[in-house]
mmCIF file of C-alpha atoms in Angstrom:
data_model
loop_
_atom_site.group_PDB
_atom_site.id
_atom_site.type_symbol
_atom_site.label_atom_id
_atom_site.label_comp_id
_atom_site.label_asym_id
_atom_site.label_seq_id
_atom_site.Cartn_x
_atom_site.Cartn_y
_atom_site.Cartn_z
ATOM 1 C CA MET A 1 -33.975 15.598 -13.609
ATOM 2 C CA THR A 2 -31.560 16.651 -16.319
ATOM 3 C CA LYS A 3 -32.451 19.172 -18.997
ATOM 4 C CA ILE A 4 -32.514 16.407 -21.620
ATOM 5 C CA GLY A 5 -34.788 14.353 -19.376
ATOM 6 C CA ARG A 6 -37.209 17.244 -18.958
ATOM 7 C CA VAL A 7 -37.294 17.770 -22.742
ATOM 8 C CA LEU A 8 -37.999 14.074 -23.337
ATOM 9 C CA LEU A 9 -40.744 14.079 -20.695
ATOM 10 C CA ILE A 10 -42.414 17.141 -22.212
ATOM 11 C CA ALA A 11 -42.162 15.639 -25.705
ATOM 12 C CA THR A 12 -43.664 12.357 -24.479
ATOM 13 C CA LEU A 13 -46.538 14.122 -22.738
ATOM 14 C CA GLY A 14 -47.127 16.264 -25.827
ATOM 15 C CA CYS A 15 -47.303 13.230 -28.099
ATOM 16 C CA THR A 16 -49.669 11.495 -25.673
ATOM 17 C CA VAL A 17 -52.017 14.492 -25.555
ATOM 18 C CA LEU A 18 -51.902 14.801 -29.341
ATOM 19 C CA ALA A 19 -52.698 11.102 -29.760
ATOM 20 C CA VAL A 20 -55.669 11.379 -27.394
ATOM 21 C CA LEU A 21 -56.972 14.449 -29.227
ATOM 22 C CA ILE A 22 -56.679 12.729 -32.594
ATOM 23 C CA TYR A 23 -58.431 9.635 -31.223
ATOM 24 C CA ARG A 24 -61.290 11.697 -29.731
ATOM 25 C CA LEU A 25 -61.684 14.120 -32.638
ATOM 26 C CA TYR A 26 -61.110 11.743 -35.553
ATOM 27 C CA PRO A 27 -64.836 10.966 -36.087
ATOM 28 C CA ILE A 28 -65.558 14.700 -36.130
ATOM 29 C CA LEU A 29 -62.627 15.860 -38.227
ATOM 30 C CA ASN A 30 -62.991 13.079 -40.772
ATOM 31 C CA PRO A 31 -66.423 13.625 -42.350
ATOM 32 C CA LEU A 32 -65.734 10.989 -44.975
ATOM 33 C CA GLU A 33 -65.679 8.198 -42.385
ATOM 34 C CA PRO A 34 -69.491 7.687 -42.218
ATOM 35 C CA LEU A 35 -69.531 7.245 -45.984
ATOM 36 C CA LEU A 36 -66.612 4.851 -46.266
ATOM 37 C CA ASP A 37 -67.320 2.408 -43.453
ATOM 38 C CA GLY A 38 -69.587 -0.623 -43.745
ATOM 39 C CA GLN A 39 -72.675 1.521 -43.124
ATOM 40 C CA SER A 40 -72.208 3.784 -46.152
ATOM 41 C CA ASN A 41 -75.559 2.907 -47.680
ATOM 42 C CA ARG A 42 -77.298 4.020 -44.488
ATOM 43 C CA LEU A 43 -77.022 7.656 -45.575
ATOM 44 C CA LEU A 44 -78.571 6.889 -48.931
ATOM 45 C CA LEU A 45 -81.442 4.582 -48.018
ATOM 46 C CA SER A 46 -85.070 5.596 -47.753
ATOM 47 C CA ASN A 47 -86.315 7.683 -44.833
ATOM 48 C CA GLN A 48 -87.899 4.703 -43.065
ATOM 49 C CA ASP A 49 -87.912 6.106 -39.539
ATOM 50 C CA GLN A 50 -89.166 9.449 -40.900
ATOM 51 C CA ARG A 51 -86.616 11.511 -39.003
ATOM 52 C CA PHE A 52 -86.480 13.816 -42.016
ATOM 53 C CA ALA A 53 -89.214 15.750 -43.811
ATOM 54 C CA LEU A 54 -91.337 13.830 -46.308
ATOM 55 C CA VAL A 55 -91.649 14.745 -49.965
ATOM 56 C CA SER A 56 -95.275 15.436 -50.864
ATOM 57 C CA PRO A 57 -97.147 16.549 -54.004
ATOM 58 C CA GLU A 58 -99.138 18.860 -51.724
ATOM 59 C CA LYS A 59 -96.091 21.083 -51.280
ATOM 60 C CA PRO A 60 -95.263 22.679 -54.651
ATOM 61 C CA VAL A 61 -91.789 23.848 -55.631
ATOM 62 C CA ARG A 62 -91.217 27.602 -55.342
ATOM 63 C CA LEU A 63 -88.803 29.561 -57.528
ATOM 64 C CA PRO A 64 -86.222 30.874 -56.899
ATOM 65 C CA HIS A 65 -86.654 30.118 -53.170
ATOM 66 C CA ASP A 66 -86.152 26.360 -53.528
ATOM 67 C CA PHE A 67 -82.649 26.702 -54.928
ATOM 68 C CA SER A 68 -81.694 27.261 -51.269
ATOM 69 C CA ILE A 69 -80.676 24.579 -48.772
ATOM 70 C CA HIS A 70 -83.434 22.483 -47.150
ATOM 71 C CA PRO A 71 -81.835 21.123 -43.948
ATOM 72 C CA GLU A 72 -85.076 19.403 -42.920
ATOM 73 C CA TYR A 73 -84.587 16.955 -45.829
ATOM 74 C CA GLN A 74 -81.935 14.256 -45.872
ATOM 75 C CA HIS A 75 -80.325 14.819 -49.275
ATOM 76 C CA GLU A 76 -79.752 17.677 -51.669
ATOM 77 C CA TRP A 77 -77.930 17.828 -54.974
ATOM 78 C CA TRP A 78 -76.981 20.633 -57.358
ATOM 79 C CA HIS A 79 -75.695 19.639 -60.784
ATOM 80 C CA VAL A 80 -74.024 21.564 -63.607
ATOM 81 C CA PHE A 81 -73.119 19.850 -66.864
ATOM 82 C CA ALA A 82 -71.793 21.553 -69.987
ATOM 83 C CA ASN A 83 -70.980 20.326 -73.483
ATOM 84 C CA VAL A 84 -68.388 22.818 -74.744
ATOM 85 C CA ARG A 85 -66.011 23.231 -77.695
ATOM 86 C CA ASP A 86 -62.738 25.089 -78.119
ATOM 87 C CA GLU A 87 -61.772 27.239 -81.110
ATOM 88 C CA GLN A 88 -60.489 24.165 -82.987
ATOM 89 C CA GLY A 89 -63.746 22.258 -82.464
ATOM 90 C CA GLN A 90 -62.378 19.936 -79.764
ATOM 91 C CA GLU A 91 -65.250 18.784 -77.538
ATOM 92 C CA TYR A 92 -65.147 18.715 -73.750
ATOM 93 C CA GLY A 93 -67.542 17.724 -71.022
ATOM 94 C CA VAL A 94 -67.548 19.794 -67.836
ATOM 95 C CA GLN A 95 -69.477 18.546 -64.832
ATOM 96 C CA TRP A 96 -69.790 19.815 -61.281
ATOM 97 C CA ASN A 97 -71.836 18.027 -58.646
ATOM 98 C CA TYR A 98 -72.485 19.389 -55.169
ATOM 99 C CA PHE A 99 -74.103 17.101 -52.584
ATOM 100 C CA ARG A 100 -75.455 17.743 -49.126
ATOM 101 C CA VAL A 101 -76.113 14.636 -47.008
ATOM 102 C CA ALA A 102 -77.390 14.633 -43.418
ATOM 103 C CA ASN A 103 -76.719 11.717 -41.069
ATOM 104 C CA ASP A 104 -79.074 13.137 -38.431
ATOM 105 C CA ASN A 105 -82.007 15.536 -38.350
ATOM 106 C CA ARG A 106 -80.458 17.712 -35.635
ATOM 107 C CA GLN A 107 -79.758 21.216 -36.913
ATOM 108 C CA GLU A 108 -76.858 22.370 -34.776
ATOM 109 C CA SER A 109 -73.993 24.739 -35.461
ATOM 110 C CA GLY A 110 -70.253 24.217 -35.293
ATOM 111 C CA TRP A 111 -68.673 20.783 -35.086
ATOM 112 C CA GLN A 112 -71.953 19.227 -33.927
ATOM 113 C CA ASN A 113 -73.573 20.006 -37.279
ATOM 114 C CA SER A 114 -74.765 16.781 -38.936
ATOM 115 C CA GLN A 115 -74.408 17.943 -42.545
ATOM 116 C CA LEU A 116 -71.776 16.572 -44.918
ATOM 117 C CA PHE A 117 -70.944 18.321 -48.186
ATOM 118 C CA LEU A 118 -69.327 16.540 -51.118
ATOM 119 C CA SER A 119 -68.404 18.103 -54.435
ATOM 120 C CA HIS A 120 -66.949 16.645 -57.617
ATOM 121 C CA VAL A 121 -65.500 18.399 -60.645
ATOM 122 C CA VAL A 122 -64.721 16.510 -63.846
ATOM 123 C CA ILE A 123 -63.434 17.722 -67.209
ATOM 124 C CA SER A 124 -63.073 15.266 -70.066
ATOM 125 C CA ASN A 125 -62.422 15.014 -73.770
ATOM 126 C CA ALA A 126 -62.273 11.910 -75.943
ATOM 127 C CA HIS A 127 -58.879 10.882 -74.550
ATOM 128 C CA GLN A 128 -58.333 12.389 -71.097
ATOM 129 C CA VAL A 129 -60.096 12.934 -67.782
ATOM 130 C CA TRP A 130 -59.355 15.556 -65.124
ATOM 131 C CA LYS A 131 -61.175 15.039 -61.823
ATOM 132 C CA GLU A 132 -61.124 15.957 -58.141
ATOM 133 C CA GLN A 133 -63.312 15.626 -55.065
ATOM 134 C CA ARG A 134 -63.789 17.882 -52.049
ATOM 135 C CA ILE A 135 -65.464 16.931 -48.763
ATOM 136 C CA ALA A 136 -66.453 19.284 -45.955
ATOM 137 C CA ARG A 137 -68.303 19.292 -42.673
ATOM 138 C CA GLY A 138 -71.254 21.633 -42.281
ATOM 139 C CA GLY A 139 -71.537 24.285 -39.614
ATOM 140 C CA ILE A 140 -68.002 25.696 -39.819
ATOM 141 C CA GLY A 141 -68.184 27.791 -43.001
ATOM 142 C CA GLN A 142 -66.087 25.484 -45.176
ATOM 143 C CA ALA A 143 -69.127 24.696 -47.335
ATOM 144 C CA ASP A 144 -72.572 26.262 -47.414
ATOM 145 C CA MET A 145 -75.014 28.360 -49.386
ATOM 146 C CA ILE A 146 -76.396 31.908 -49.261
ATOM 147 C CA GLN A 147 -79.758 32.547 -50.909
ATOM 148 C CA SER A 148 -79.396 36.219 -51.833
ATOM 149 C CA PRO A 149 -77.192 36.864 -53.582
ATOM 150 C CA PHE A 150 -76.904 33.241 -54.654
ATOM 151 C CA ARG A 151 -73.664 31.680 -53.374
ATOM 152 C CA LEU A 152 -72.804 27.983 -53.241
ATOM 153 C CA TRP A 153 -69.291 26.993 -52.198
ATOM 154 C CA ILE A 154 -66.928 24.406 -50.806
ATOM 155 C CA ASP A 155 -63.424 25.679 -50.064
ATOM 156 C CA ASN A 156 -62.424 27.803 -53.084
ATOM 157 C CA TRP A 157 -64.928 26.157 -55.442
ATOM 158 C CA ARG A 158 -67.838 28.517 -55.907
ATOM 159 C CA TRP A 159 -70.946 29.127 -57.953
ATOM 160 C CA ARG A 160 -72.333 32.626 -57.606
ATOM 161 C CA SER A 161 -74.700 35.157 -59.122
ATOM 162 C CA LEU A 162 -75.672 38.761 -58.428
ATOM 163 C CA GLY A 163 -79.294 37.922 -57.529
ATOM 164 C CA SER A 164 -81.277 35.259 -55.695
ATOM 165 C CA SER A 165 -81.545 33.104 -58.826
ATOM 166 C CA PRO A 166 -78.567 30.920 -59.854
ATOM 167 C CA LEU A 167 -78.714 32.327 -63.401
ATOM 168 C CA PRO A 168 -76.998 34.279 -64.848
ATOM 169 C CA SER A 169 -73.974 33.202 -62.856
ATOM 170 C CA GLN A 170 -70.326 32.248 -62.748
ATOM 171 C CA LEU A 171 -68.874 28.851 -61.856
ATOM 172 C CA MET A 172 -65.234 28.935 -60.721
ATOM 173 C CA ILE A 173 -63.345 25.765 -59.791
ATOM 174 C CA GLU A 174 -59.619 25.697 -59.035
ATOM 175 C CA THR A 175 -57.504 22.679 -58.109
ATOM 176 C CA ASP A 176 -53.737 22.268 -57.863
ATOM 177 C CA THR A 177 -53.562 20.827 -61.383
ATOM 178 C CA PHE A 178 -56.560 22.119 -63.363
ATOM 179 C CA GLY A 179 -59.455 24.548 -63.260
ATOM 180 C CA VAL A 180 -62.548 25.852 -65.009
ATOM 181 C CA SER A 181 -64.348 29.186 -65.142
ATOM 182 C CA LEU A 182 -67.733 29.369 -66.882
ATOM 183 C CA GLN A 183 -70.193 32.201 -67.406
ATOM 184 C CA MET A 184 -73.745 30.809 -67.624
ATOM 185 C CA VAL A 185 -76.778 32.601 -69.094
ATOM 186 C CA ALA A 186 -80.293 31.131 -69.351
ATOM 187 C CA ASN A 187 -81.866 31.051 -72.824
ATOM 188 C CA GLY A 188 -85.126 29.528 -71.668
ATOM 189 C CA PRO A 189 -87.321 29.000 -68.605
ATOM 190 C CA TYR A 190 -86.901 26.757 -65.605
ATOM 191 C CA ILE A 191 -88.703 23.416 -65.914
ATOM 192 C CA LEU A 192 -90.531 21.687 -63.058
ATOM 193 C CA PRO A 193 -90.662 17.982 -63.986
ATOM 194 C CA GLY A 194 -93.302 15.519 -62.868
ATOM 195 C CA GLN A 195 -96.131 17.105 -60.870
ATOM 196 C CA HIS A 196 -94.983 20.731 -60.516
ATOM 197 C CA GLY A 197 -91.538 19.575 -59.400
ATOM 198 C CA TYR A 198 -92.704 16.559 -57.375
ATOM 199 C CA GLN A 199 -91.316 13.432 -59.025
ATOM 200 C CA ARG A 200 -91.889 9.835 -57.974
ATOM 201 C CA ARG A 201 -88.841 7.597 -58.451
ATOM 202 C CA GLY A 202 -90.549 4.289 -57.788
ATOM 203 C CA ALA A 203 -93.904 2.593 -57.336
ATOM 204 C CA LYS A 204 -94.065 3.530 -53.637
ATOM 205 C CA ASP A 205 -95.048 7.047 -52.607
ATOM 206 C CA ALA A 206 -92.044 7.231 -50.265
ATOM 207 C CA MET A 207 -89.692 7.065 -53.246
ATOM 208 C CA ALA A 208 -90.001 10.636 -54.483
ATOM 209 C CA SER A 209 -88.052 13.871 -54.657
ATOM 210 C CA TYR A 210 -88.395 17.495 -55.690
ATOM 211 C CA SER A 211 -86.593 18.691 -58.820
ATOM 212 C CA ILE A 212 -85.878 21.873 -60.760
ATOM 213 C CA TYR A 213 -84.316 21.907 -64.230
ATOM 214 C CA ALA A 214 -82.675 24.770 -66.095
ATOM 215 C CA PRO A 215 -82.059 23.017 -69.417
ATOM 216 C CA PHE A 216 -81.465 25.930 -71.785
ATOM 217 C CA ILE A 217 -78.178 27.619 -70.888
ATOM 218 C CA SER A 218 -75.420 29.184 -72.979
ATOM 219 C CA VAL A 219 -71.917 29.051 -71.530
ATOM 220 C CA ASN A 220 -68.520 30.473 -72.328
ATOM 221 C CA GLY A 221 -65.328 30.513 -70.345
ATOM 222 C CA LEU A 222 -61.892 29.014 -69.847
ATOM 223 C CA LEU A 223 -60.476 25.551 -69.170
ATOM 224 C CA GLN A 224 -57.085 25.424 -67.446
ATOM 225 C CA LEU A 225 -55.981 21.835 -67.984
ATOM 226 C CA SER A 226 -52.430 22.194 -66.676
ATOM 227 C CA PRO A 227 -50.496 24.864 -64.774
ATOM 228 C CA GLU A 228 -47.990 24.918 -67.639
ATOM 229 C CA MET A 229 -50.606 25.369 -70.397
ATOM 230 C CA ASN A 230 -52.468 28.446 -71.551
ATOM 231 C CA ALA A 231 -56.149 28.544 -70.649
ATOM 232 C CA ILE A 232 -58.434 27.263 -73.427
ATOM 233 C CA PRO A 233 -61.423 29.439 -74.406
ATOM 234 C CA VAL A 234 -64.604 27.356 -74.801
ATOM 235 C CA GLU A 235 -68.299 27.856 -75.431
ATOM 236 C CA GLY A 236 -71.362 25.646 -75.645
ATOM 237 C CA GLU A 237 -74.550 24.562 -73.893
ATOM 238 C CA ALA A 238 -75.194 23.622 -70.282
ATOM 239 C CA TRP A 239 -77.754 22.024 -68.002
ATOM 240 C CA VAL A 240 -78.386 22.960 -64.370
ATOM 241 C CA SER A 241 -80.576 20.972 -61.999
ATOM 242 C CA LYS A 242 -81.435 20.808 -58.312
ATOM 243 C CA GLU A 243 -82.942 17.811 -56.517
ATOM 244 C CA TRP A 244 -83.752 17.221 -52.863
ATOM 245 C CA GLY A 245 -85.668 14.829 -50.649
ATOM 246 C CA SER A 246 -85.300 12.194 -47.944
ATOM 247 C CA GLY A 247 -84.117 8.762 -48.998
ATOM 248 C CA LEU A 248 -82.071 8.639 -52.176
ATOM 249 C CA LEU A 249 -82.312 4.852 -52.547
ATOM 250 C CA GLY A 250 -85.059 2.373 -51.765
ATOM 251 C CA GLU A 251 -84.220 -0.825 -49.902
ATOM 252 C CA GLU A 252 -84.637 -2.844 -53.106
ATOM 253 C CA GLN A 253 -83.118 -0.278 -55.451
ATOM 254 C CA LEU A 254 -79.941 -1.156 -57.329
ATOM 255 C CA GLY A 255 -79.246 2.220 -58.931
ATOM 256 C CA TRP A 256 -80.371 4.387 -61.820
ATOM 257 C CA ASP A 257 -79.568 5.406 -65.390
ATOM 258 C CA TRP A 258 -80.101 9.076 -66.279
ATOM 259 C CA PHE A 259 -79.946 10.702 -69.704
ATOM 260 C CA VAL A 260 -80.230 14.355 -70.740
ATOM 261 C CA LEU A 261 -80.124 15.152 -74.468
ATOM 262 C CA HIS A 262 -80.196 18.483 -76.311
ATOM 263 C CA LEU A 263 -81.961 17.566 -79.570
ATOM 264 C CA ASP A 264 -81.254 19.326 -82.851
ATOM 265 C CA ASN A 265 -84.845 20.677 -82.904
ATOM 266 C CA HIS A 266 -83.993 22.709 -79.744
ATOM 267 C CA LYS A 267 -85.964 20.433 -77.408
ATOM 268 C CA ILE A 268 -84.560 18.753 -74.298
ATOM 269 C CA LEU A 269 -85.226 15.073 -73.614
ATOM 270 C CA THR A 270 -84.678 13.719 -70.107
ATOM 271 C CA VAL A 271 -85.075 10.026 -69.268
ATOM 272 C CA TYR A 272 -84.657 8.276 -65.912
ATOM 273 C CA ARG A 273 -84.492 4.505 -65.464
ATOM 274 C CA HIS A 274 -84.485 3.388 -61.807
ATOM 275 C CA ARG A 275 -83.435 -0.235 -61.393
ATOM 276 C CA TYR A 276 -84.876 -2.453 -58.644
ATOM 277 C CA ARG A 277 -84.115 -5.965 -57.464
ATOM 278 C CA ASN A 278 -86.636 -8.479 -58.853
ATOM 279 C CA LYS A 279 -88.771 -5.696 -60.340
ATOM 280 C CA ALA A 280 -89.121 -4.010 -63.692
ATOM 281 C CA PRO A 281 -87.282 -0.672 -63.979
ATOM 282 C CA TYR A 282 -89.251 2.460 -63.103
ATOM 283 C CA LEU A 283 -89.171 4.878 -66.048
ATOM 284 C CA TYR A 284 -90.066 8.537 -66.391
ATOM 285 C CA GLY A 285 -88.883 11.635 -68.209
ATOM 286 C CA THR A 286 -89.686 15.000 -69.732
ATOM 287 C CA LEU A 287 -89.621 16.584 -73.158
ATOM 288 C CA ALA A 288 -89.310 20.369 -72.885
ATOM 289 C CA THR A 289 -89.213 23.276 -75.318
ATOM 290 C CA ARG A 290 -87.503 26.632 -75.005
ATOM 291 C CA GLN A 291 -90.951 28.248 -74.828
ATOM 292 C CA GLY A 292 -91.637 26.426 -71.554
ATOM 293 C CA ASN A 293 -93.921 23.677 -72.851
ATOM 294 C CA THR A 294 -93.274 20.433 -70.982
ATOM 295 C CA LEU A 295 -94.497 16.935 -71.793
ATOM 296 C CA VAL A 296 -94.349 14.548 -68.826
ATOM 297 C CA LEU A 297 -93.270 11.073 -69.954
ATOM 298 C CA SER A 298 -94.204 7.845 -68.170
ATOM 299 C CA ALA A 299 -93.097 4.246 -68.656
ATOM 300 C CA GLN A 300 -95.769 3.837 -71.347
ATOM 301 C CA ASP A 301 -94.102 6.575 -73.399
ATOM 302 C CA ILE A 302 -90.481 5.414 -73.170
ATOM 303 C CA ASP A 303 -88.606 2.497 -74.709
ATOM 304 C CA ILE A 304 -85.051 2.184 -73.423
ATOM 305 C CA SER A 305 -82.536 -0.645 -73.434
ATOM 306 C CA PRO A 306 -78.749 -1.073 -73.327
ATOM 307 C CA LEU A 307 -77.191 -2.103 -76.630
ATOM 308 C CA ALA A 308 -73.643 -2.957 -75.597
ATOM 309 C CA THR A 309 -71.463 -3.149 -72.511
ATOM 310 C CA THR A 310 -67.913 -1.915 -72.053
ATOM 311 C CA THR A 311 -65.373 -3.581 -69.771
ATOM 312 C CA LEU A 312 -63.504 -0.898 -67.852
ATOM 313 C CA THR A 313 -61.837 -3.183 -65.285
ATOM 314 C CA GLU A 314 -62.099 -6.825 -64.256
ATOM 315 C CA THR A 315 -64.950 -5.925 -61.911
ATOM 316 C CA LYS A 316 -66.536 -2.969 -63.706
ATOM 317 C CA ILE A 317 -68.655 -3.683 -66.786
ATOM 318 C CA LEU A 318 -71.019 -0.903 -67.828
ATOM 319 C CA PRO A 319 -73.724 -0.419 -70.473
ATOM 320 C CA LEU A 320 -72.352 2.644 -72.271
ATOM 321 C CA GLN A 321 -74.391 2.402 -75.485
ATOM 322 C CA TRP A 322 -78.177 2.709 -75.327
ATOM 323 C CA GLU A 323 -81.255 2.824 -77.491
ATOM 324 C CA ILE A 324 -83.869 5.374 -76.384
ATOM 325 C CA SER A 325 -87.231 5.950 -78.065
ATOM 326 C CA VAL A 326 -90.309 8.046 -77.436
ATOM 327 C CA PRO A 327 -92.522 6.655 -80.239
ATOM 328 C CA SER A 328 -95.375 9.137 -79.773
ATOM 329 C CA GLN A 329 -92.927 11.995 -80.456
ATOM 330 C CA ASN A 330 -91.083 10.214 -83.297
ATOM 331 C CA ILE A 331 -87.871 10.134 -81.276
ATOM 332 C CA HIS A 332 -85.571 7.159 -81.868
ATOM 333 C CA LEU A 333 -81.978 7.548 -80.701
ATOM 334 C CA THR A 334 -78.815 5.529 -80.231
ATOM 335 C CA THR A 335 -76.382 6.994 -77.716
ATOM 336 C CA GLN A 336 -72.618 6.721 -77.492
ATOM 337 C CA ALA A 337 -70.207 7.857 -74.773
ATOM 338 C CA LEU A 338 -67.526 10.288 -75.930
ATOM 339 C CA ASN A 339 -65.039 8.829 -73.440
ATOM 340 C CA PRO A 340 -65.816 5.490 -71.757
ATOM 341 C CA ASN A 341 -63.266 5.987 -68.970
ATOM 342 C CA LEU A 342 -65.478 8.084 -66.725
ATOM 343 C CA TRP A 343 -66.208 5.737 -63.864
ATOM 344 C CA LEU A 344 -65.698 8.159 -60.973
ATOM 345 C CA SER A 345 -64.554 6.318 -57.855
ATOM 346 C CA PHE A 346 -65.452 9.126 -55.475
ATOM 347 C CA ALA A 347 -67.013 8.667 -52.021
ATOM 348 C CA LEU A 348 -70.316 8.338 -53.911
ATOM 349 C CA PRO A 349 -69.167 6.423 -57.021
ATOM 350 C CA TYR A 350 -70.880 6.607 -60.412
ATOM 351 C CA TRP A 351 -70.246 6.877 -64.160
ATOM 352 C CA GLU A 352 -71.010 10.262 -65.668
ATOM 353 C CA GLY A 353 -69.911 11.950 -68.840
ATOM 354 C CA PRO A 354 -70.801 13.488 -72.188
ATOM 355 C CA ILE A 355 -72.663 11.497 -74.813
ATOM 356 C CA LYS A 356 -73.848 12.022 -78.350
ATOM 357 C CA ALA A 357 -76.845 10.471 -80.071
ATOM 358 C CA SER A 358 -77.962 9.818 -83.621
ATOM 359 C CA GLY A 359 -81.070 8.462 -85.310
ATOM 360 C CA SER A 360 -84.234 10.482 -85.759
ATOM 361 C CA HIS A 361 -82.300 13.449 -84.319
ATOM 362 C CA GLN A 362 -78.722 14.477 -83.694
ATOM 363 C CA ALA A 363 -78.118 15.233 -80.018
ATOM 364 C CA ARG A 364 -75.531 16.070 -77.378
ATOM 365 C CA GLY A 365 -75.878 15.629 -73.655
ATOM 366 C CA PHE A 366 -74.757 13.525 -70.735
ATOM 367 C CA MET A 367 -75.400 10.201 -69.057
ATOM 368 C CA GLN A 368 -75.153 9.138 -65.421
ATOM 369 C CA LEU A 369 -75.069 5.485 -64.304
ATOM 370 C CA THR A 370 -75.078 4.393 -60.652
ATOM 371 C CA GLY A 371 -75.123 1.077 -58.822
ATOM 372 C CA TYR A 372 -72.939 -0.942 -61.183
#
């Protein structure tokens, strides 16, 4: 065989081996695949076969321990949202979501680990949106959490503090085109919504999760909106929350509408509206003070309805203006999105962004809409 023939044979064998490796390893190396195929909802539906741990009111939330990962549960979600302003008064929304989703209850290390991690960062003002998504497989160090000191990361995106509590802390996100660095300090206590952190999300007991809120946070930091621009100093208020459980969606659930509003009397109003097929929405919420007083709100306490829809695309029409009332607390608000163009077509798609409200109070906050 000639030298050229040997080279061609080696190259052919090399390509064949590489093709076989890619074919065999593709399901492992591509963690997004289970979410993007026709079975994507499987990861989000209720825990019908009870492979994962059940959420129960008999197991109270513990602080700060329960900011850690709970691999025995199917889903986990950390959320940071900040309403900030620059020195000229320009308003921005900064949001960072970090999801853990398990497609199996096996807790193995390395490439056999069943955990998927997804993270989204979004910065917006009234006219522009900067966004990016990261996805990682568990078990290989690309994404994970350490309890003490608190560390939560995916690639070079990280949220960290010096102690076991996530506050005070620093959030640092860098992409190829933009970035954000925020220092976060708590100005009030953690809030455990519902029944000491146990919160039903539907009429059935199986539809429930655990939650922790940190609604009173001061932030300051820098927004880097372009590699060619100087970083923009900002400051404002933030919200941090943690939720976990098994079964994010019920079989008949269409989605949910979530509102968090910092009222001008220094209270925080949170309202959830879970939408179901052929059923009335399931409503609940909280009204919290900086002193730690919390009023649990049920459907009897809340009036909420969409006022107007906005057409974003031919197939995407969303209710971006709402009327929210808690009559017993003399709260009557009309909300408005600061930038309507915040439908986020990530692996887990949703609309989320900053809102303002007027009426009985002036308010700033955020809204999340899923299932539209």
